[in-house]
XYZ file of C-alpha atoms in Angstrom:
709
model
C -16.424 -63.100 -20.058
C -12.819 -64.280 -19.132
C -10.998 -63.279 -15.896
C -7.209 -63.858 -15.062
C -5.926 -64.283 -11.257
C -2.803 -65.350 -10.033
C -0.423 -62.688 -10.905
C 3.014 -63.120 -9.622
C 1.710 -65.997 -7.746
C 2.120 -68.153 -10.720
C -1.422 -69.579 -10.836
C -4.266 -68.997 -13.261
C -7.755 -70.522 -14.859
C -9.270 -70.628 -18.267
C -12.480 -71.907 -19.535
C -13.014 -75.286 -20.698
C -14.571 -74.838 -24.353
C -15.881 -78.688 -23.906
C -17.961 -78.404 -20.732
C -21.729 -77.826 -20.267
C -22.682 -74.903 -21.982
C -25.491 -74.274 -19.723
C -23.183 -74.473 -16.543
C -19.378 -73.272 -18.321
C -16.840 -75.151 -15.680
C -13.878 -73.055 -15.066
C -10.821 -74.908 -15.248
C -7.668 -74.115 -12.815
C -3.838 -74.521 -13.342
C -0.653 -73.304 -12.236
C 1.981 -71.549 -14.111
C 5.331 -73.531 -14.117
C 8.493 -72.076 -12.396
C 10.118 -71.501 -15.853
C 6.928 -69.421 -16.891
C 6.809 -67.743 -14.010
C 10.665 -66.885 -14.387
C 10.406 -65.928 -17.640
C 7.564 -63.695 -16.744
C 9.068 -62.126 -14.274
C 12.148 -61.230 -16.485
C 9.667 -59.634 -19.062
C 8.179 -57.797 -16.302
C 11.066 -55.939 -15.040
C 12.054 -54.958 -19.036
C 8.492 -53.835 -20.068
C 5.871 -53.650 -17.078
C 3.097 -52.886 -20.163
C 4.093 -54.908 -23.240
C 2.344 -54.272 -26.302
C 0.489 -57.051 -28.611
C 3.390 -58.239 -30.413
C 5.218 -58.601 -27.288
C 2.489 -60.390 -25.370
C 1.924 -62.939 -28.650
C 5.652 -63.703 -29.011
C 5.269 -64.463 -25.061
C 2.523 -67.054 -25.572
C 4.140 -68.981 -28.324
C 7.166 -69.444 -26.344
C 5.402 -70.264 -23.086
C 2.466 -71.999 -24.524
C -0.178 -70.070 -22.866
C -2.949 -68.020 -24.045
C -2.252 -64.220 -25.278
C -5.168 -63.005 -22.943
C -3.396 -65.221 -20.143
C -0.626 -63.172 -20.696
C -2.268 -60.170 -20.367
C -3.740 -60.832 -17.122
C -0.561 -62.005 -15.643
C 0.831 -58.624 -16.582
C -2.036 -56.604 -14.885
C -2.090 -58.424 -11.707
C 1.732 -58.194 -11.345
C 1.204 -54.574 -11.636
C -1.362 -54.293 -9.344
C 0.400 -56.429 -6.903
C 3.640 -53.650 -7.286
C 1.613 -50.778 -6.575
C 0.062 -52.243 -3.218
C 3.753 -53.419 -2.183
C 4.766 -49.769 -3.050
C 1.765 -48.440 -1.151
C 2.878 -50.520 1.950
C 6.089 -49.769 1.519
C 5.084 -45.612 1.783
C 2.664 -46.261 4.584
C 5.601 -48.102 6.684
C 7.771 -45.090 5.789
C 5.291 -42.281 6.707
C 4.350 -44.099 10.139
C 7.791 -44.522 11.215
C 8.408 -40.616 10.437
C 5.131 -39.796 12.127
C 5.882 -41.427 15.091
C 9.587 -39.821 14.981
C 7.774 -36.368 14.993
C 5.718 -37.561 17.611
C 8.450 -38.365 20.056
C 10.325 -35.299 18.860
C 7.476 -33.162 20.010
C 6.929 -34.872 23.760
C 10.539 -34.097 24.179
C 10.073 -30.500 23.448
C 6.778 -30.159 25.324
C 8.867 -31.583 28.353
C 11.735 -29.115 27.525
C 9.537 -26.092 27.466
C 8.215 -26.993 30.816
C 11.727 -26.228 32.352
C 12.736 -23.091 30.134
C 13.755 -19.702 31.549
C 14.116 -16.614 30.375
C 18.273 -16.034 30.226
C 18.267 -12.416 30.811
C 15.570 -12.004 33.180
C 15.175 -15.866 34.933
C 11.525 -15.495 34.573
C 8.952 -18.405 35.133
C 9.008 -21.363 32.688
C 6.868 -21.099 29.889
C 3.602 -22.411 29.971
C 1.909 -24.667 27.548
C -0.596 -22.579 25.429
C -2.990 -25.109 25.141
C -3.163 -25.183 29.389
C -2.974 -21.026 29.366
C -6.147 -21.076 27.216
C -7.643 -23.986 29.693
C -7.051 -21.680 32.363
C -8.002 -18.376 30.894
C -11.701 -20.374 30.232
C -11.749 -21.394 33.942
C -11.384 -17.858 35.287
C -13.324 -16.400 32.670
C -16.243 -18.678 33.787
C -15.397 -17.890 37.688
C -15.673 -14.102 36.707
C -18.930 -14.487 34.726
C -20.160 -15.902 37.936
C -18.952 -13.012 40.356
C -20.443 -10.987 37.648
C -23.880 -12.065 37.794
C -23.660 -12.239 41.722
C -22.767 -8.771 42.057
C -25.322 -7.404 39.147
C -28.201 -9.202 41.088
C -27.206 -7.357 44.212
C -26.580 -4.229 42.905
C -30.290 -4.318 41.161
C -32.145 -4.713 44.454
C -30.504 -1.156 45.337
C -30.930 0.814 41.940
C -34.129 -1.127 41.349
C -33.566 -2.079 37.702
C -31.288 -4.797 35.973
C -27.472 -3.800 35.966
C -27.358 -4.339 31.854
C -30.279 -1.220 31.631
C -27.455 0.903 33.093
C -25.474 3.187 30.357
C -22.322 1.545 29.774
C -19.401 3.099 31.808
C -16.823 4.721 29.164
C -12.979 5.146 30.482
C -11.806 8.589 29.483
C -10.201 8.897 26.390
C -6.376 10.572 26.730
C -4.009 10.592 23.922
C -0.420 9.455 24.604
C 1.389 12.483 24.419
C -1.623 14.058 26.699
C -1.349 11.194 28.876
C 2.237 11.883 29.467
C 2.129 15.837 29.627
C -1.019 15.689 32.230
C 1.696 15.446 35.313
C 3.661 18.614 34.267
C 2.488 22.409 34.614
C 2.373 23.996 31.179
C 4.762 26.912 32.545
C 7.167 24.253 33.540
C 10.082 23.806 30.672
C 12.516 22.095 32.614
C 10.637 18.891 33.446
C 11.604 15.255 33.864
C 11.976 13.603 30.290
C 8.966 11.660 29.598
C 8.861 8.149 28.292
C 8.768 7.693 24.607
C 7.459 4.252 24.890
C 4.120 6.139 26.203
C 3.919 7.915 22.790
C 2.594 6.848 19.553
C 5.914 6.287 17.311
C 7.073 4.016 14.608
C 10.157 2.996 13.518
C 10.986 5.598 10.678
C 9.092 8.609 9.463
C 7.787 7.289 6.456
C 4.635 5.534 7.363
C 4.964 1.885 7.490
C 2.068 -0.827 6.281
C 1.418 -3.358 8.928
C 2.047 -6.780 8.490
C -0.563 -8.222 5.842
C -2.033 -11.850 6.186
C -1.184 -13.809 2.704
C -4.300 -14.060 0.825
C -4.995 -17.685 -0.613
C -6.911 -17.546 -4.058
C -8.579 -19.783 -5.725
C -9.289 -20.335 -9.109
C -13.014 -19.063 -8.553
C -11.651 -15.928 -7.188
C -8.945 -15.443 -10.061
C -11.520 -15.550 -12.343
C -14.197 -13.364 -10.432
C -11.257 -10.848 -9.862
C -10.862 -10.926 -14.167
C -14.313 -10.630 -14.741
C -14.589 -7.719 -12.380
C -11.198 -6.046 -14.229
C -12.443 -6.209 -17.692
C -16.022 -4.659 -16.706
C -13.950 -2.040 -15.266
C -11.807 -1.487 -18.199
C -14.635 -1.177 -20.628
C -16.528 1.027 -18.393
C -12.908 3.248 -18.079
C -12.911 3.356 -21.822
C -16.211 4.375 -22.358
C -15.624 7.202 -20.170
C -12.668 8.353 -21.874
C -14.341 8.916 -25.206
C -15.258 12.276 -25.913
C -18.459 11.531 -27.859
C -20.140 9.794 -24.695
C -22.332 12.298 -23.196
C -21.256 11.332 -19.559
C -19.668 14.605 -18.892
C -20.446 18.089 -18.469
C -18.620 21.604 -17.785
C -18.668 22.557 -14.380
C -20.519 26.187 -14.258
C -17.705 27.018 -11.636
C -14.434 26.706 -13.316
C -14.976 24.717 -16.634
C -14.023 21.442 -15.455
C -15.362 18.077 -16.666
C -17.530 16.469 -13.995
C -19.713 13.524 -14.142
C -23.417 13.950 -14.854
C -24.924 11.192 -12.385
C -27.872 10.518 -13.976
C -26.694 9.623 -17.541
C -23.879 7.743 -15.805
C -26.614 5.483 -13.570
C -28.439 4.839 -16.263
C -25.463 3.709 -18.557
C -24.103 1.844 -15.709
C -26.953 0.516 -13.081
C -25.973 -1.023 -10.073
C -29.343 -1.504 -8.227
C -27.357 -3.666 -5.236
C -24.536 -1.288 -4.730
C -24.216 -1.098 -0.961
C -23.179 3.104 -1.293
C -26.917 4.371 -2.395
C -27.223 6.155 0.803
C -27.409 9.651 1.623
C -23.678 9.505 3.798
C -22.339 9.140 0.338
C -20.666 11.670 -1.783
C -19.676 11.219 -5.508
C -16.484 12.647 -6.602
C -15.902 11.964 -10.186
C -13.675 14.396 -12.552
C -11.870 13.641 -15.746
C -8.888 16.026 -17.083
C -6.193 15.342 -19.714
C -2.888 16.583 -20.576
C 0.524 16.034 -22.600
C 3.236 13.989 -20.750
C 6.753 13.923 -21.475
C 7.148 10.092 -21.760
C 6.435 7.362 -23.947
C 3.180 4.918 -23.081
C 5.196 2.057 -22.617
C 7.379 3.752 -19.687
C 4.529 5.185 -18.428
C 2.541 1.922 -18.149
C 5.721 0.171 -16.738
C 5.824 2.601 -13.979
C 2.469 2.191 -13.273
C 2.304 -1.317 -12.633
C 5.414 -0.958 -10.364
C 3.703 -0.013 -6.915
C 7.424 1.617 -6.078
C 7.947 3.579 -8.647
C 4.245 4.377 -8.908
C 4.494 5.734 -4.988
C 7.945 7.878 -6.524
C 6.128 8.991 -9.427
C 3.429 10.735 -6.874
C 4.995 11.452 -3.798
C 2.645 14.004 -3.121
C -0.468 12.108 -3.122
C 0.520 8.083 -2.903
C 1.263 7.573 0.814
C 1.485 4.043 0.547
C 1.361 1.422 -2.298
C 1.873 -2.373 -2.239
C 1.393 -5.195 -4.531
C -0.566 -7.984 -2.313
C -0.894 -10.720 -5.006
C 0.066 -10.849 -9.042
C -3.030 -12.054 -10.613
C -1.540 -12.242 -14.421
C 1.793 -11.060 -14.905
C 1.071 -10.088 -18.536
C 1.199 -11.527 -22.062
C 4.619 -12.422 -24.257
C 6.756 -10.082 -21.877
C 4.723 -6.742 -22.023
C 2.164 -5.380 -19.465
C -0.361 -6.177 -21.615
C -2.924 -8.253 -19.546
C -1.245 -7.667 -16.134
C -3.845 -7.884 -13.283
C -2.556 -7.042 -9.358
C -4.291 -6.976 -6.025
C -2.767 -3.684 -4.695
C -3.215 -1.843 -1.030
C -3.064 1.850 -1.670
C -3.492 4.975 0.438
C -4.003 8.415 -0.909
C -3.077 11.820 1.059
C -3.146 15.281 0.904
C -1.010 17.110 2.108
C -2.049 18.747 5.569
C -2.423 16.633 8.778
C -5.885 17.483 8.863
C -6.999 15.315 6.053
C -7.076 11.645 6.553
C -5.703 9.629 3.756
C -8.124 7.382 1.744
C -7.607 4.096 1.542
C -8.590 0.990 -0.978
C -8.223 -2.107 -1.990
C -7.786 -2.251 -5.471
C -7.272 -4.413 -8.699
C -5.333 -2.743 -11.119
C -5.543 -3.874 -14.873
C -3.789 -2.682 -17.828
C -4.826 -3.585 -21.223
C -2.926 -2.507 -24.801
C -5.913 -1.194 -26.482
C -4.095 -0.665 -29.971
C -0.170 0.115 -30.977
C 0.790 2.797 -29.199
C -2.291 3.034 -26.946
C -2.801 1.831 -23.159
C -4.864 1.739 -20.677
C -4.791 1.326 -17.070
C -7.800 0.808 -14.338
C -8.316 0.773 -10.877
C -11.633 -0.506 -9.182
C -12.240 -1.333 -5.590
C -12.198 -5.269 -4.519
C -13.287 -6.587 -1.320
C -10.833 -8.782 0.633
C -12.024 -11.257 3.469
C -11.591 -8.928 6.827
C -9.114 -10.804 8.652
C -6.842 -9.722 5.563
C -7.344 -6.415 5.922
C -4.871 -3.804 7.251
C -7.885 -1.317 8.104
C -11.102 -3.161 8.472
C -13.213 -0.270 7.556
C -12.776 1.702 4.330
C -14.954 5.290 3.766
C -14.041 5.297 0.516
C -14.902 3.140 -2.723
C -13.125 3.628 -5.987
C -15.555 2.902 -8.976
C -13.622 2.552 -12.204
C -10.616 5.310 -12.582
C -7.418 5.400 -14.076
C -5.685 6.594 -17.423
C -5.951 6.216 -21.003
C -2.689 6.703 -22.643
C -1.864 7.683 -26.490
C 1.787 7.891 -27.773
C 2.371 11.497 -29.579
C 5.365 12.152 -31.540
C 8.734 12.851 -30.330
C 8.553 10.311 -27.230
C 5.636 12.495 -25.721
C 2.095 11.168 -24.936
C -1.618 12.319 -24.328
C -3.153 11.219 -20.957
C -6.659 11.200 -19.983
C -7.609 10.630 -16.307
C -10.586 9.824 -14.898
C -10.881 10.103 -11.088
C -14.387 8.439 -9.812
C -14.821 7.644 -5.641
C -17.794 7.673 -3.430
C -16.902 8.677 -0.306
C -18.474 8.282 2.930
C -18.718 11.435 4.583
C -20.640 11.888 7.873
C -19.286 15.068 8.978
C -16.036 14.118 9.788
C -14.093 16.451 6.946
C -12.059 19.228 8.780
C -14.009 22.813 8.426
C -11.131 24.116 6.891
C -10.624 21.694 3.940
C -13.974 21.033 3.162
C -14.298 23.109 0.192
C -11.378 22.085 -1.572
C -12.272 18.334 -0.995
C -15.942 18.944 -2.244
C -14.777 20.483 -5.385
C -12.697 17.504 -6.580
C -9.945 19.627 -6.519
C -8.028 17.623 -3.515
C -8.514 14.196 -5.050
C -9.582 14.833 -8.514
C -8.255 14.403 -12.291
C -6.521 17.531 -12.529
C -4.467 16.973 -9.408
C -3.180 13.637 -10.877
C -2.193 15.003 -14.489
C -0.695 18.348 -13.174
C 1.311 15.819 -11.067
C 2.478 13.301 -13.546
C 3.226 16.321 -15.795
C 5.510 18.112 -13.447
C 6.769 14.811 -12.190
C 7.554 13.775 -15.816
C 9.227 16.873 -16.567
C 11.568 16.521 -13.542
C 12.543 12.807 -14.430
C 13.652 14.473 -18.150
C 15.763 16.612 -16.537
C 16.928 13.759 -14.436
C 18.252 12.349 -17.573
C 19.399 14.683 -19.311
C 23.403 15.204 -19.443
C 25.202 18.265 -19.242
C 23.879 21.545 -17.642
C 20.965 24.121 -18.369
C 21.902 27.426 -19.257
C 19.576 28.496 -16.245
C 21.749 26.328 -13.999
C 24.666 28.071 -11.953
C 27.837 26.512 -13.252
C 31.126 25.966 -11.633
C 29.473 24.704 -8.267
C 28.315 21.442 -9.812
C 31.175 20.424 -11.973
C 29.632 17.599 -13.556
C 25.791 16.019 -14.703
C 26.924 12.891 -12.101
C 26.928 15.454 -9.206
C 23.235 17.062 -10.827
C 21.693 13.979 -10.968
C 23.419 12.950 -7.164
C 22.005 16.659 -6.308
C 18.670 15.883 -7.960
C 18.049 12.367 -5.774
C 19.169 13.848 -2.503
C 16.504 16.597 -2.908
C 13.865 14.176 -4.170
C 14.290 12.033 -0.766
C 14.046 14.951 0.903
C 10.953 15.559 -0.360
C 9.632 12.258 0.002
C 10.638 12.520 3.616
C 8.489 15.725 4.320
C 5.375 14.537 2.490
C 5.814 11.279 4.529
C 6.225 13.560 7.947
C 2.667 15.373 7.662
C 0.805 12.414 6.266
C -1.866 11.111 8.234
C -1.651 7.302 7.212
C -2.786 4.749 8.990
C 1.022 4.101 10.118
C 1.079 7.433 11.150
C -0.532 8.905 14.555
C -0.897 12.368 15.560
C -1.880 14.146 18.705
C -3.048 17.491 18.764
C -1.780 20.295 20.989
C -4.545 22.833 21.488
C -4.162 26.490 21.973
C -2.232 27.708 18.825
C -4.869 28.209 16.629
C -8.335 27.084 15.298
C -6.969 23.475 14.468
C -4.470 23.236 16.831
C -0.521 21.583 15.955
C -0.292 17.871 15.460
C 2.898 16.479 16.778
C 4.151 12.734 16.409
C 7.547 11.262 17.561
C 9.700 8.375 16.002
C 12.867 6.706 16.250
C 14.864 7.246 13.641
C 17.380 4.263 12.377
C 17.301 4.630 8.995
C 20.543 5.413 7.566
C 19.338 8.557 5.420
C 17.899 10.422 8.600
C 19.574 11.513 11.794
C 19.724 8.415 14.016
C 17.884 9.307 17.381
C 14.378 10.832 18.507
C 12.831 12.929 16.205
C 9.486 15.082 16.831
C 7.532 16.077 14.000
C 4.995 18.812 14.277
C 2.606 20.620 11.530
C -0.552 22.708 11.261
C -2.687 23.963 8.869
C -4.159 27.727 8.512
C -6.273 29.528 5.936
C -4.579 32.818 4.746
C -6.569 35.469 2.354
C -4.054 35.574 -0.127
C -3.718 33.642 -3.278
C -1.581 30.396 -3.490
C 1.183 32.210 -6.033
C 1.500 34.967 -3.844
C 2.986 32.730 -0.707
C 4.671 30.762 -3.131
C 6.388 33.819 -4.388
C 6.746 35.131 -0.991
C 8.721 31.549 0.041
C 10.638 31.502 -3.200
C 11.950 35.316 -2.883
C 15.676 35.130 -1.233
C 15.598 38.778 -0.138
C 12.432 38.135 2.027
C 13.791 34.845 3.593
C 15.238 36.370 6.616
C 11.501 37.393 7.702
C 10.432 33.645 8.279
C 13.598 31.411 8.162
C 15.308 30.476 11.313
C 18.242 28.579 9.569
C 19.441 31.826 8.502
C 19.254 33.538 11.828
C 17.474 36.674 10.270
C 20.713 36.997 7.636
C 20.280 37.526 3.674
C 21.245 33.922 2.061
C 22.644 33.646 -1.138
C 21.709 31.154 -4.046
C 25.430 28.960 -4.776
C 23.833 26.656 -6.923
C 20.538 25.818 -9.138
C 19.163 23.394 -10.908
C 15.874 23.564 -13.231
C 13.052 20.870 -12.695
C 10.789 21.901 -15.261
C 9.475 24.976 -17.704
C 7.880 26.450 -14.568
C 10.544 28.565 -13.134
C 9.424 27.582 -9.743
C 10.523 23.958 -10.320
C 13.556 24.230 -8.758
C 16.428 22.862 -6.386
C 18.789 25.152 -4.969
C 21.310 25.313 -2.464
C 21.836 28.291 -0.188
C 23.993 29.884 1.925
C 23.508 32.429 5.113
C 25.762 35.407 5.513
C 26.852 36.289 8.678
C 25.895 33.074 10.810
C 28.084 31.298 13.216
C 27.585 28.037 11.074
C 29.806 28.786 8.320
C 29.727 25.095 7.462
C 26.134 24.788 6.923
C 24.286 25.261 3.732
C 20.497 24.891 3.040
C 19.278 22.214 0.413
C 15.745 23.031 -1.201
C 13.266 22.149 -3.293
C 10.247 24.103 -4.721
C 7.703 22.411 -6.909
C 4.591 24.217 -8.306
C 1.356 22.955 -10.403
C -1.948 23.780 -11.079
C -2.953 21.841 -8.333
C -0.945 23.314 -5.324
C 2.868 23.782 -4.377
C 5.049 23.353 -1.756
C 8.480 24.394 -0.589
C 10.885 21.919 1.314
C 14.379 22.790 2.837
C 16.713 21.321 4.992
C 20.283 21.845 6.558
C 23.329 19.983 4.870
C 26.946 20.478 6.091
C 29.477 21.395 3.554
C 31.335 18.262 3.502
C 28.292 16.289 2.745
C 27.133 18.534 -0.061
C 31.025 18.616 -1.645
C 30.134 14.665 -1.564
C 26.737 15.083 -3.657
C 28.316 17.552 -5.957
C 31.111 15.254 -6.667
C 28.335 12.923 -8.054
C 28.717 9.882 -5.254
C 25.687 8.333 -3.878
C 23.771 10.599 -1.548
C 21.735 7.872 0.233
C 23.644 7.678 3.265
C 23.315 11.430 4.087
C 21.289 12.300 7.021
C 18.176 14.419 6.032
C 15.442 15.970 8.362
C 13.188 18.311 6.065
C 10.682 20.697 7.060
C 8.870 23.374 5.100
C 5.477 24.235 3.479
C 2.663 23.397 1.705
C 0.509 25.732 -0.109
C -3.150 24.708 -1.622
C -6.143 26.588 -3.051
C -8.922 26.975 -0.323
C -11.668 25.396 -2.617
C -13.309 28.438 -2.685
C -14.264 31.132 -5.533
C -13.194 34.433 -5.542
C -16.552 36.655 -5.574
C -15.077 39.076 -7.899
C -13.923 36.233 -10.763
C -17.232 36.326 -12.607
C -17.583 33.186 -14.399
C -14.355 32.716 -15.739
C -13.027 29.216 -17.186
C -9.555 29.500 -16.422
C -8.049 26.016 -15.150
C -5.513 27.825 -13.146
C -5.930 26.991 -9.672
C -3.460 29.922 -8.396
C -5.512 32.401 -10.177
C -9.231 30.910 -9.381
C -8.803 30.779 -5.356
C -10.166 33.433 -3.424
C -7.599 31.993 -0.215
C -5.295 29.744 0.761
C -4.393 26.777 2.852
C -1.068 26.904 4.333
C 0.432 23.718 5.696
C 3.610 24.428 8.204
C 5.759 21.863 9.043
C 8.939 21.100 11.164
C 10.978 18.114 12.457
C 13.838 18.562 15.681
C 15.621 15.950 16.556
C 14.887 15.762 20.065
C 18.101 13.399 21.316
C 20.774 11.833 19.095
C 20.457 8.090 21.195
C 17.527 6.047 19.907
C 16.827 5.208 23.280
C 16.313 8.938 24.657
C 13.517 10.601 26.276
C 11.165 13.099 24.649
C 10.234 15.498 27.388
C 7.942 18.709 27.671
C 10.897 21.324 26.413
C 11.244 19.873 22.975
C 7.096 20.081 22.412
C 7.237 23.658 23.804
C 10.101 24.477 21.376
C 8.435 23.100 18.371
C 5.377 24.749 19.206
C 6.821 28.174 19.778
C 8.617 27.644 16.377
C 5.618 27.198 14.595
C 3.760 30.137 16.020
C 6.436 32.316 15.487
C 6.930 31.289 12.042
C 3.548 31.683 11.236
C 3.196 35.303 12.576
C 6.079 36.132 10.681
C 4.455 34.920 7.553
C 0.999 36.425 8.237
C 2.940 39.991 9.070
C 4.876 39.736 5.997
C 1.941 38.998 3.522
C -0.034 41.559 5.533
C -2.616 38.884 5.630
C -4.849 37.596 8.373
C -6.087 33.803 9.001
C -9.440 32.672 10.093
């Protein structure tokens, strides 16, 4: 075996074939200056010569081809070592420079003071932590000393004493505790003492970035693929997983058959405190499958499509963006909060994997399944809900329609935390079930179709809204009003409530926030809401609110005067889905109009309204952008109570408005406390909104001749 050395140094060695075969001597020789010069020139042109070039050099320089080969190998190794040494020197110099800058910054920070208050100099975090550790050690020693002294008098170790918890006062209760309830003109309260957010829409707290490895993504893909397979089986009509409910004929999951087909022996949710909610429903939607899939895979559009159900939806990480520019194979890690429009019901929050797949031409499926992320990355550390494979199968139909089969399957931890007023509605599966999703999707798809239509319907009042642009502008303004209203009564984790007791069994929930959004009045806004049970059907209450002749019986904006509808926009096939512009007669505010949108479907209804001045309304009707018009909406949500009317027998009607014996009515108001963001909230404003809700509820119950319990 032969080796070569020397590289750029010009020396090399070769075997002497005439040497003793028992002891092969190696003959060393140094390359000549001419040979080295020729080799260096060739190295600059081609550091990796091929065999033909090496043979040519061998003939020119009188060297063996193997010597040429070894020389180039050694020269390349030398060059690599030189480059590494140069890089190391440069990095060392850069490191020394940064270290000097760091020392200079530390020295400068020791002398920095606050320019506005002239506070003490900033301390190095390391020394702060070291100081705290020393103080902590001293405090522990002092605690041990005091505990030993106390134990002599008590007769037992201090650790066995029951813990002393400080009394819990909500921020609002603490602020109001100093003022008697009969005093209205009390001093202003500090707004900073109240739970608040920068906007009325619940905001998602800062989310720490999640670093996903290839193993994490592979695991997510496997979970999503298995969830998709389960969803497709559950969506088939020939699979024996679903049975008809004896109460209302809805599809509910046969848990015994399901667990045999999809066993989960290590499931953490196998305990008596968890309740299963599993429903299936289907319906025809005025939208094709690809358009629906695009909206489902966009978290912002998803929220806009379901404003009464989805309070927050954010895409945390896109695992896969799909194939060939489509949503086929798209996989996302998402955070979402689902709500029921009542301050009594907490939102359900999930970390989910959302996976989209094209089954065949014109058929798509979107599945959601819960996914556990590291605790340090979670917005809310504990979730009471676990989402099993849920989602929808979308099949194209003629004329741009599609059939949607929806499946909702969750396990909910229920330790008596559900408010008794809403328990029947939630436990029946109507509150968060598939029927509500399908009904909302059908209603919103009709609304989007009306928004895209050019021209005016024969049912729309002509002459007031002059163009299709004005109609679309009005619909966008009304949609923003509804979104704002839904957010104002949400029980999201970014929206905390304080209860004022005494008005009814559940009390009035209030919260306050500083409004600085262009779509809201600037200043301090107080939101208040409550939910009561009424012994009349949801349809009766909805018709009462929609009747212009009875509006003066409950609406403070009309000041007890009749109202006239001056503009009307149809929002769907049901006559109750509409946008109206109302004007009150004989009021002191002749330049004030009322914008109202009413929505109704098989899962419930709502009526939302807001005062808008005449100049702003003219801007909207002319077709200009309505995003800067300030809105502060109030209104009502009407839900079935989930109880079964005893006189219905075993009717299988799917109309929730006719099968319910009573209604859950939520009343919500927003008032501008101060036009300055730095304003203060006083007790008079709280008393005003509390009296407003109390008076409104009394007038509603009197007009409907019904009682609440």
